[in-house]
Amino acid sequence: MNSILEAKRHIKDAKDILREKALKEGGFYQDTEYVKLAGQTAYTGILFALDDFLGKKGKGLKNVDWYKQHLVKWDKKIYNSFTTAYQVLYLDMADGEKSAELAATGLEEAEKIIGWLENQTAIA
């Protein structure tokens, strides 16, 4: 359960970064460094919760395909949410994509994943 709280904190921090530092004007953020930081923060929160839920793979880092392989076995909707969150938070925002609407989509998918994980751990 601590991993869920930590993941939620990461999402809150990402939202705060965007709201307070990325300088939104007309539907776009002006400071790409803070957009990158927010995306990285949110994605890290997802991975933190997923690692706790899925368990450790062993030595070395997990790549995105490892998460996809495990999530598709659990729930295809969450798999789709993860692939969207990965694309938006990890790839697009890291490239400096400034669209506030796109960032909001990534954060919404992150919240879906964390909510799903919270439900799964409550059931177990």
Short mmCIF file of C-alpha atoms in Angstrom, two decimals:
data_model
loop_
_atom_site.label_atom_id
_atom_site.label_comp_id
_atom_site.label_asym_id
_atom_site.label_seq_id
_atom_site.Cartn_x
_atom_site.Cartn_y
_atom_site.Cartn_z
CA MET A 1 0.00 0.00 0.00
CA ASN A 2 2.94 2.35 0.56
CA SER A 3 3.78 2.06 -3.13
CA ILE A 4 0.29 3.31 -4.03
CA LEU A 5 0.68 6.33 -1.75
CA GLU A 6 4.12 7.01 -3.21
CA ALA A 7 2.78 6.72 -6.76
CA LYS A 8 -0.05 9.14 -5.94
CA ARG A 9 2.49 11.57 -4.49
CA HIS A 10 4.48 11.39 -7.73
CA ILE A 11 1.36 12.22 -9.77
CA LYS A 12 0.52 15.12 -7.47
CA ASP A 13 4.09 16.39 -7.75
CA ALA A 14 3.95 16.15 -11.55
CA LYS A 15 0.72 18.15 -11.62
CA ASP A 16 2.22 20.74 -9.28
CA ILE A 17 5.28 21.10 -11.51
CA LEU A 18 3.11 21.69 -14.56
CA ARG A 19 0.77 24.10 -12.79
CA GLU A 20 3.41 26.11 -10.95
CA LYS A 21 6.49 26.04 -13.15
CA ALA A 22 5.78 25.01 -16.75
CA LEU A 23 4.01 28.31 -17.55
CA LYS A 24 0.82 27.30 -19.35
CA GLU A 25 -0.37 29.76 -22.00
CA GLY A 26 -3.14 29.08 -24.48
CA GLY A 27 -3.20 25.33 -23.96
CA PHE A 28 0.58 24.90 -24.20
CA TYR A 29 3.37 24.86 -21.66
CA GLN A 30 6.21 27.28 -22.28
CA ASP A 31 9.05 25.73 -20.26
CA THR A 32 10.00 22.35 -21.72
CA GLU A 33 12.41 21.53 -18.90
CA TYR A 34 9.54 21.43 -16.43
CA VAL A 35 7.38 19.48 -18.88
CA LYS A 36 10.15 16.88 -19.07
CA LEU A 37 10.49 16.80 -15.29
CA ALA A 38 6.75 16.39 -14.78
CA GLY A 39 6.56 13.53 -17.29
CA GLN A 40 9.50 11.76 -15.70
CA THR A 41 8.05 12.22 -12.21
CA ALA A 42 4.65 10.80 -13.15
CA TYR A 43 6.11 7.85 -15.07
CA THR A 44 8.42 7.02 -12.15
CA GLY A 45 5.38 6.91 -9.88
CA ILE A 46 3.69 4.39 -12.16
CA LEU A 47 6.78 2.19 -12.24
CA PHE A 48 7.17 2.36 -8.48
CA ALA A 49 3.66 1.01 -7.95
CA LEU A 50 3.96 -1.55 -10.76
CA ASP A 51 7.24 -2.90 -9.40
CA ASP A 52 5.61 -3.48 -6.04
CA PHE A 53 2.60 -5.18 -7.62
CA LEU A 54 4.38 -7.27 -10.27
CA GLY A 55 7.40 -8.12 -8.19
CA LYS A 56 11.04 -7.82 -8.98
CA LYS A 57 12.33 -9.25 -12.23
CA GLY A 58 15.75 -9.93 -10.83
CA LYS A 59 19.01 -8.18 -11.51
CA GLY A 60 19.08 -5.32 -13.96
CA LEU A 61 16.53 -2.80 -15.08
CA LYS A 62 13.17 -3.69 -16.52
CA ASN A 63 12.33 -2.32 -19.92
CA VAL A 64 8.91 -1.24 -21.10
CA ASP A 65 8.30 -4.56 -22.85
CA TRP A 66 8.64 -6.42 -19.53
CA TYR A 67 5.84 -4.32 -18.04
CA LYS A 68 3.70 -4.72 -21.15
CA GLN A 69 4.09 -8.50 -21.14
CA HIS A 70 2.95 -8.71 -17.54
CA LEU A 71 0.13 -6.18 -17.75
CA VAL A 72 -1.49 -7.70 -20.83
CA LYS A 73 -1.92 -10.91 -18.83
CA TRP A 74 -3.73 -9.05 -16.04
CA ASP A 75 -5.97 -6.57 -17.82
CA LYS A 76 -5.97 -5.32 -21.42
CA LYS A 77 -7.48 -1.95 -20.48
CA ILE A 78 -4.67 -1.32 -18.02
CA TYR A 79 -2.18 -2.51 -20.62
CA ASN A 80 -3.59 0.13 -22.98
CA SER A 81 -3.45 2.76 -20.26
CA PHE A 82 0.17 1.85 -19.60
CA THR A 83 1.16 2.06 -23.26
CA THR A 84 -0.50 5.48 -23.52
CA ALA A 85 1.11 6.71 -20.29
CA TYR A 86 4.49 5.45 -21.49
CA GLN A 87 4.11 7.20 -24.84
CA VAL A 88 2.94 10.50 -23.38
CA LEU A 89 4.81 10.77 -20.08
CA TYR A 90 8.05 9.03 -20.94
CA LEU A 91 8.48 9.69 -24.64
CA ASP A 92 6.46 12.73 -25.71
CA MET A 93 6.97 14.86 -22.63
CA ALA A 94 10.66 13.90 -22.52
CA ASP A 95 10.93 15.24 -26.07
CA GLY A 96 9.48 18.51 -24.84
CA GLU A 97 5.93 18.15 -26.16
CA LYS A 98 4.20 21.29 -24.89
CA SER A 99 0.52 20.38 -25.29
CA ALA A 100 -1.33 20.72 -21.99
CA GLU A 101 -4.09 18.47 -23.31
CA LEU A 102 -1.62 15.71 -24.11
CA ALA A 103 0.02 16.01 -20.69
CA ALA A 104 -3.42 15.80 -19.06
CA THR A 105 -4.12 12.60 -20.99
CA GLY A 106 -0.88 11.05 -19.76
CA LEU A 107 -1.64 11.98 -16.18
CA GLU A 108 -5.20 10.63 -16.44
CA GLU A 109 -3.87 7.30 -17.70
CA ALA A 110 -1.35 7.24 -14.86
CA GLU A 111 -4.17 7.77 -12.37
CA LYS A 112 -6.17 4.94 -13.96
CA ILE A 113 -3.22 2.59 -13.56
CA ILE A 114 -2.65 3.57 -9.95
CA GLY A 115 -6.37 3.26 -9.17
CA TRP A 116 -6.44 -0.19 -10.75
CA LEU A 117 -3.40 -1.23 -8.74
CA GLU A 118 -5.01 0.08 -5.57
CA ASN A 119 -8.13 -2.02 -6.29
CA GLN A 120 -6.03 -5.10 -7.02
CA THR A 121 -4.13 -4.82 -3.78
CA ALA A 122 -7.38 -4.27 -1.85
CA ILE A 123 -8.77 -7.51 -3.34
CA ALA A 124 -5.65 -9.56 -2.57
#
